[in-house]
Each structure stands twice: as structure tokens, then as C-alpha cells.
CSV table of C-alpha atoms and ligand atoms in Angstrom, one decimal:
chain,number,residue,atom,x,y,z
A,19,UNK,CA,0.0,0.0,0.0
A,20,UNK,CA,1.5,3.3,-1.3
A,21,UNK,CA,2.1,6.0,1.7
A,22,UNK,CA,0.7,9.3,1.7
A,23,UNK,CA,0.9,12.3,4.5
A,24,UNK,CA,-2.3,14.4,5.1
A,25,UNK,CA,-2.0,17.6,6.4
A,26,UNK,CA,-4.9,17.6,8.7
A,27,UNK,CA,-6.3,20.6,11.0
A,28,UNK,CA,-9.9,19.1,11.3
A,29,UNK,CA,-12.0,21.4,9.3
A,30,UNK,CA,-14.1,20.2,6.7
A,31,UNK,CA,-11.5,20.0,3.6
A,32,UNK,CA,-8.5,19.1,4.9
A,33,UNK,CA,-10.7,16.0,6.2
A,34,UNK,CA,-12.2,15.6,2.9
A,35,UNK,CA,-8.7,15.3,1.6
A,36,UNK,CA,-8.0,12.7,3.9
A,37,UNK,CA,-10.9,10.8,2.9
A,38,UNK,CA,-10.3,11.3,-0.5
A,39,UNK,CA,-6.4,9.7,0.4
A,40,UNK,CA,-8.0,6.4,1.7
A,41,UNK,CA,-10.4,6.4,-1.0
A,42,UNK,CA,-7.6,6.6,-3.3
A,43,UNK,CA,-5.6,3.3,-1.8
A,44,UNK,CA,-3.3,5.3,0.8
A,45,UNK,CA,-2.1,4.3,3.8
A,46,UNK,CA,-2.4,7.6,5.6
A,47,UNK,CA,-0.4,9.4,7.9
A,48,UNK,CA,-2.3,12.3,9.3
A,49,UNK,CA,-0.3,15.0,10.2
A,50,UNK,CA,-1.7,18.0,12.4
A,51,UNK,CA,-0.4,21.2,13.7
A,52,UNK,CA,-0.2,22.7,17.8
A,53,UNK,CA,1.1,25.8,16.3
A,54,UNK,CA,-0.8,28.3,18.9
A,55,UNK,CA,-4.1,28.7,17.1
A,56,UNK,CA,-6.6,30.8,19.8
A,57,UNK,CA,-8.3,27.5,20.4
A,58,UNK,CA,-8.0,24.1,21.1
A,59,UNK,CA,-11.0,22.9,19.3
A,60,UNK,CA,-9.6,22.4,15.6
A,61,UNK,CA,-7.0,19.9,17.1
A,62,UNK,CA,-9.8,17.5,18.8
A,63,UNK,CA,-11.2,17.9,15.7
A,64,UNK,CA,-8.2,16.3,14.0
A,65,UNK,CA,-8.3,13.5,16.3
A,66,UNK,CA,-11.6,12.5,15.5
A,67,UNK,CA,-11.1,13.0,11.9
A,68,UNK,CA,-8.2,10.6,11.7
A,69,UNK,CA,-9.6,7.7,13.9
A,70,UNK,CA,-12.9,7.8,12.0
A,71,UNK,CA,-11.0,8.1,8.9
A,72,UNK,CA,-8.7,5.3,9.3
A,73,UNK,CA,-5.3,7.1,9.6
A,74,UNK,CA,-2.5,4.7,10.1
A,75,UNK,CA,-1.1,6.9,12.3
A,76,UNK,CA,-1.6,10.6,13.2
A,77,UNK,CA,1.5,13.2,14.9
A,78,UNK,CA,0.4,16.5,16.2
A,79,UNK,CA,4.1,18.7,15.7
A,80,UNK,CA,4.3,21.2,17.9
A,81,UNK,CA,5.5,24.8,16.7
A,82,UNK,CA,4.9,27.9,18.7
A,83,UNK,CA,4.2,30.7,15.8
A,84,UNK,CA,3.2,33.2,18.6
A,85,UNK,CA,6.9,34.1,18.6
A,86,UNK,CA,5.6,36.1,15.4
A,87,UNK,CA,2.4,36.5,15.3
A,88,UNK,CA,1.1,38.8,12.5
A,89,UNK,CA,-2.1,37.0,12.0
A,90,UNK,CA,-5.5,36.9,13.6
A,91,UNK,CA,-5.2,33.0,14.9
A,92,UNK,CA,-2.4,33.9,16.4
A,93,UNK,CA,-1.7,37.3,17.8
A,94,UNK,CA,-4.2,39.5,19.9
A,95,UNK,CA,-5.8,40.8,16.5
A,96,UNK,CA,-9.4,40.5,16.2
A,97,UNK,CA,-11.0,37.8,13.8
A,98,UNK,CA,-13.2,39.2,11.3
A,99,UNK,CA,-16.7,39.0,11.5
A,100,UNK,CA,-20.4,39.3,9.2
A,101,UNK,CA,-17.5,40.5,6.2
A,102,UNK,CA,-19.3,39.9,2.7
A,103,UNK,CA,-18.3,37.7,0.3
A,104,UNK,CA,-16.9,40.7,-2.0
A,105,UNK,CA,-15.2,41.9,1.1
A,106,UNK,CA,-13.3,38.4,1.2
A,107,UNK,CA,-12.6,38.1,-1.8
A,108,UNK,CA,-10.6,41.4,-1.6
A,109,UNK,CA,-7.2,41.1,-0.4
A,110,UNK,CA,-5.2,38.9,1.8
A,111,UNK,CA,-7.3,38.8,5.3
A,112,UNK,CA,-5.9,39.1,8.7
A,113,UNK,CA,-6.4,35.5,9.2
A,114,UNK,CA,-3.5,34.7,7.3
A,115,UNK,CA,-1.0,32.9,9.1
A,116,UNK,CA,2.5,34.0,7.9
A,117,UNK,CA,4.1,31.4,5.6
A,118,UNK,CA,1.7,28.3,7.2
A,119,UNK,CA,1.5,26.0,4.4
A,120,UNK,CA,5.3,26.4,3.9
A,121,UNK,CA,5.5,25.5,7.5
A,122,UNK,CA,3.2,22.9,7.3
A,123,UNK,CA,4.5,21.6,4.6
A,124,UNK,CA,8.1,21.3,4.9
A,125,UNK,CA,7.2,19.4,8.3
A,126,UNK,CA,5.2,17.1,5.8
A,127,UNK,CA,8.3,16.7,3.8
A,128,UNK,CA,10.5,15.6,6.8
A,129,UNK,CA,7.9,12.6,8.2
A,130,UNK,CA,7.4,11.8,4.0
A,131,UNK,CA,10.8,11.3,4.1
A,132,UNK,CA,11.4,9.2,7.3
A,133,UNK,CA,8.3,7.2,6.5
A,134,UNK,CA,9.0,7.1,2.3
A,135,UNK,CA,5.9,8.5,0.9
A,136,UNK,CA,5.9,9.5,-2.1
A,137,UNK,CA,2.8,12.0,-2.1
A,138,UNK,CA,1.5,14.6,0.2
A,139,UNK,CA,-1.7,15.4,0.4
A,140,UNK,CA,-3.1,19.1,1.5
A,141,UNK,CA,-6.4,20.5,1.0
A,142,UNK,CA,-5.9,24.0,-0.7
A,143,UNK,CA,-8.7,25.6,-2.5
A,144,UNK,CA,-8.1,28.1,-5.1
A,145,UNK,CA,-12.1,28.7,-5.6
A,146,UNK,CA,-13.8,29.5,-2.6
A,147,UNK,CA,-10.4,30.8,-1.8
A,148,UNK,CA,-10.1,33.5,1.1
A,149,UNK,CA,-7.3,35.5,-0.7
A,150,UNK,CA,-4.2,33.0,0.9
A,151,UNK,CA,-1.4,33.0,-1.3
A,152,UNK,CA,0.3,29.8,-0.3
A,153,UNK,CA,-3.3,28.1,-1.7
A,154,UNK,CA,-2.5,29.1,-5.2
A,155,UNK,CA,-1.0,26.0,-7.6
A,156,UNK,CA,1.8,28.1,-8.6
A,157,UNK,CA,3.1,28.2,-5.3
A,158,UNK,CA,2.2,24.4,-4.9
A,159,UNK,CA,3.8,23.7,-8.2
A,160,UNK,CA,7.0,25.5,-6.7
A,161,UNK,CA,7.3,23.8,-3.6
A,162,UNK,CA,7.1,19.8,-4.9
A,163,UNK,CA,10.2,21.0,-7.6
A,164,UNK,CA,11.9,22.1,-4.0
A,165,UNK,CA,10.8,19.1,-2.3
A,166,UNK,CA,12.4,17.0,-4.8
A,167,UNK,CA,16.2,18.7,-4.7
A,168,UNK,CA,15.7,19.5,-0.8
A,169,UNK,CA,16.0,15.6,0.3
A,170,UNK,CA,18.1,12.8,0.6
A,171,UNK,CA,15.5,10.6,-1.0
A,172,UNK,CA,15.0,12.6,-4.1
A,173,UNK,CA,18.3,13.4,-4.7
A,174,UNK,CA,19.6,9.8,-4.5
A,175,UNK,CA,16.5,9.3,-6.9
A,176,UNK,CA,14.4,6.7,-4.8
A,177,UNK,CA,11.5,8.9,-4.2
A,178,UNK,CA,9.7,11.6,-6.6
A,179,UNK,CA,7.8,13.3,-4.1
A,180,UNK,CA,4.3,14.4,-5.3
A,181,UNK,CA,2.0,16.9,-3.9
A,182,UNK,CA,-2.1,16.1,-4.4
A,183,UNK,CA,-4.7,19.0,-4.2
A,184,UNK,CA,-7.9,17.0,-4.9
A,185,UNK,CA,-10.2,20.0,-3.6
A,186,UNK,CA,-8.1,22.9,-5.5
A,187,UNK,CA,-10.4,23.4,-8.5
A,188,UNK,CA,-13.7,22.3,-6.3
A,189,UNK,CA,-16.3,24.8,-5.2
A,190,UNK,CA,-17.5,24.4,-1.1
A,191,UNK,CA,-20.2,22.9,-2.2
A,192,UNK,CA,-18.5,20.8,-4.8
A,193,UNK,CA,-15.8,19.8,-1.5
A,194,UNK,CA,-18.7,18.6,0.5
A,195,UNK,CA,-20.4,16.3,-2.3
A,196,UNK,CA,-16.6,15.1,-2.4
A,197,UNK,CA,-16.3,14.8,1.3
A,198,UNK,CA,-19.8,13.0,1.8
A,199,UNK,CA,-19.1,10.2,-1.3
A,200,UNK,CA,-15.6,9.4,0.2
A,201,UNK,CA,-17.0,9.1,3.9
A,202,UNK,CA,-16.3,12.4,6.2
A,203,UNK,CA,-18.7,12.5,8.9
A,204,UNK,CA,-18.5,16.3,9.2
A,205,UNK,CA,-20.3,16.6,12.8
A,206,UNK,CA,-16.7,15.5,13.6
A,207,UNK,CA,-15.2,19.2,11.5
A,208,UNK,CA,-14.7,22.1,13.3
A,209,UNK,CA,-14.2,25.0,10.7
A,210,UNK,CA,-14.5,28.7,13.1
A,211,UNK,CA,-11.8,31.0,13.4
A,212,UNK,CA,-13.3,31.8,16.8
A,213,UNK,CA,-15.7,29.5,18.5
A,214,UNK,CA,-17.0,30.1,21.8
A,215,UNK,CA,-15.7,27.9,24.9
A,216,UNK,CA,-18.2,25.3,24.5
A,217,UNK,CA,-16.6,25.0,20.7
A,218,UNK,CA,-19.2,26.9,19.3
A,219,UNK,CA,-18.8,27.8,15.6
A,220,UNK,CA,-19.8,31.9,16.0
A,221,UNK,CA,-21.1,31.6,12.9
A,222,UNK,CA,-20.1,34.8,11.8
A,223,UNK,CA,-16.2,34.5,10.4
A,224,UNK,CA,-15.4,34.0,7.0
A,225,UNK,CA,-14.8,30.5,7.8
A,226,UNK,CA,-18.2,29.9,9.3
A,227,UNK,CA,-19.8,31.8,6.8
A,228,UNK,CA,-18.1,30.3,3.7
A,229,UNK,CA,-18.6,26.9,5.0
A,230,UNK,CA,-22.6,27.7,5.9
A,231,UNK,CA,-22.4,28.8,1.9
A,232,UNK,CA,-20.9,25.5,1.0
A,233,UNK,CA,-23.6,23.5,2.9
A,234,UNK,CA,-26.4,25.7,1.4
A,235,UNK,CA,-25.7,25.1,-2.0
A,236,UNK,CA,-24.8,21.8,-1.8
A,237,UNK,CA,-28.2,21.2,-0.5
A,238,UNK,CA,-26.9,19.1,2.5
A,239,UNK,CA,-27.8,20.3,6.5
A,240,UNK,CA,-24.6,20.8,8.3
A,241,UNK,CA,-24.8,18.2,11.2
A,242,UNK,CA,-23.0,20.9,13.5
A,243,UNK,CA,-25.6,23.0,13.6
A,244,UNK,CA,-28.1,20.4,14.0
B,20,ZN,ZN1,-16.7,31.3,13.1
């Protein structure tokens, strides 16, 4: 069975992705960030995602991007709330986490490596897309060519590392008839940028709001509202 590693952070399409991974004849190795989001919830999230899913094994790495900040999920910057959909689709939003999928990814890279996978699995979006440049396919095109000269196994030409982005051309609605066929219970998602203590969704961030668009015109109930 052919390796892959899922980047995971429990929302609805990184899950899909991991769904889509299994589905797809991979032995999965979810992989999961503690990176000092505001909350806790998207990371027991994660851990429900990958024991329902099936993940041969999941990590949670630990990286403290505090020590920067810059972004609203991880500084003392407020999230964003009741914004419009032309109002997110304008510029980069304060949401953005300074160079997270390079982050994320590179730590993909390392356990790819140790545990030869060949392909890496991460669930950027360049429709319903909030304005993140590390989500565009140029920039995922860019980093496999890195991937490839950056380790021992590529260079020594065992591996060719490959990078999938089975959600990239989909719409929300198009990820959750994805997510649905392949299996993803999503009562087990979390998606809010700020939920309350109970873990909530506020339902009025642009990641509440964009997935409560998704679920409308998909035609499907979301099961966490329920
Ligand atoms: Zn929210």
C-alpha cells in the first residue's frame, strides 16, 4: 500500500482530503499542527477526523508561531466577522498565518521522508479561496520542484515526491459532495476561526460563513448546527 501524509487541522477540507487519500488506496499518515491557534478545538477535531477516517497513524508537531504573530489566529488581532463575500474576496485577510503551508509543509516533507511517501496530500482551495497565497497552484507547483532537490530521497533518486490537491479546482459545495461520497462524517469538523468555549462555531467569520455557503448550495444540513 503506497504511503501518503495528510496535512490535517480538522475542518471540513483538509478532512475531505483525507478521505479522498484512503479512498484513493493510501495508507495515511495524518499530520496535524499545535502551532498556537486561539483555540484548542480544531486539534480534537483532527483526532476524531483521523480515527474515523482510518489514519495509520496521526503526529500532532508542535511549533509555537506566537513568537511572530502577524495573523489573527495567532496574535491579539481581532477575527473578522459578518465580512461579505466581495469583502473576502478582496485582499489577503488578517487571518492569514504568515508562511503556514510552507510551514506545514516542509514538516510534511521531513515525516514523507522518514516514512518514504511518495505524495502529500493538502487540502488548498483556489475557488472558494479567502485571498491565501500559499493556496494558489503556482506556489504548490513551486514547492514539490523544492521538495524533490531539498532531500536525501529525491536526490539519491528513490523517491519523486508528489503533492495532491484533490479539492483545489472544487467549489464548497463541490468539496462537501466530495467529502460525503468518500466518507467524512463532518459533525466531527470544526471550521470557526473563533468558537465560543463550548466550541461553538460563532457563525459569523469568513470560515463559518463560507462553510454555511458551502452546505447551502450543496443542498446538505450541516450536522453541527443540527
Ligand atoms: Zn466562526
Amino acid at each position: 500500500m503506497p504511503r501518503a501524509i495528510c496535512l490535517l487541522s480538522g475542518g471540513l477540507d483538509s478532512a475531505t482530503c483525507l478521505a479522498v487519500a484512503r479512498r484513493d488506496g493510501f495508507e495515511t499518515y495524518a499530520l496535524s499542527f499545535d502551532y498556537g491557534q486561539r483555540h484548542r478545538q480544531e486539534l480534537a477535531a483532527a483526532e476524531r477526523v483521523a480515527a474515523h477516517l482510518g489514519a495509520h497513524a496521526h503526529r500532532v508537531a508542535r511549533i509555537d508561531l506566537r513568537v511572530f504573530g502577524g495573523s489573527a489566529l495567532t496574535d491579539d488581532i481581532a477575527v473578522p466577522k459578518h465580512r461579505s463575500a466581495a469583502e473576502m474576496g478582496a485582499g489577503i485577510p488578517v487571518t492569514y498565518v504568515p508562511a503556514r503551508n510552507t510551514i506545514f509543509l516542509s514538516f510534511a516533507l521531513a515525516w514523507a521522508e522518514v516514512v518514504a511517501a511518495e505524495t502529500i496530500f493538502i487540502g488548498v482551495n483556489a475557488v472558494d479561496y479567502s485571498g491565501y497565497p500559499d493556496c494558489r497552484p503556482a506556489f504548490i507547483h513551486a514547492f514539490e520542484q523544492m521538495a524533490n532537490l531539498a532531500t536525501k530521497a529525491g536526490v539519491e533518486g528513490r523517491t519523486k515526491l508528489s503533492i495532491r490537491t484533490p479539492l483545489l479546482e472544487l467549489t464548497k459545495a463541490g468539496i462537501i459532495h466530495l467529502g460525503r461520497s468518500a466518507g467524512v462524517d463532518f459533525a466531527l469538523t470544526h471550521s470557526c476561526y473563533d468558537p465560543a468555549p463550548d466550541g461553538r462555531p460563532c457563525g459569523q467569520c469568513d470560515s463559518c460563513l463560507l462553510r454555511a455557503k458551502g452546505f447551502a448550495e450543496a443542498g446538505v444540513a450541516d450536522p453541527l448546527l443540527a
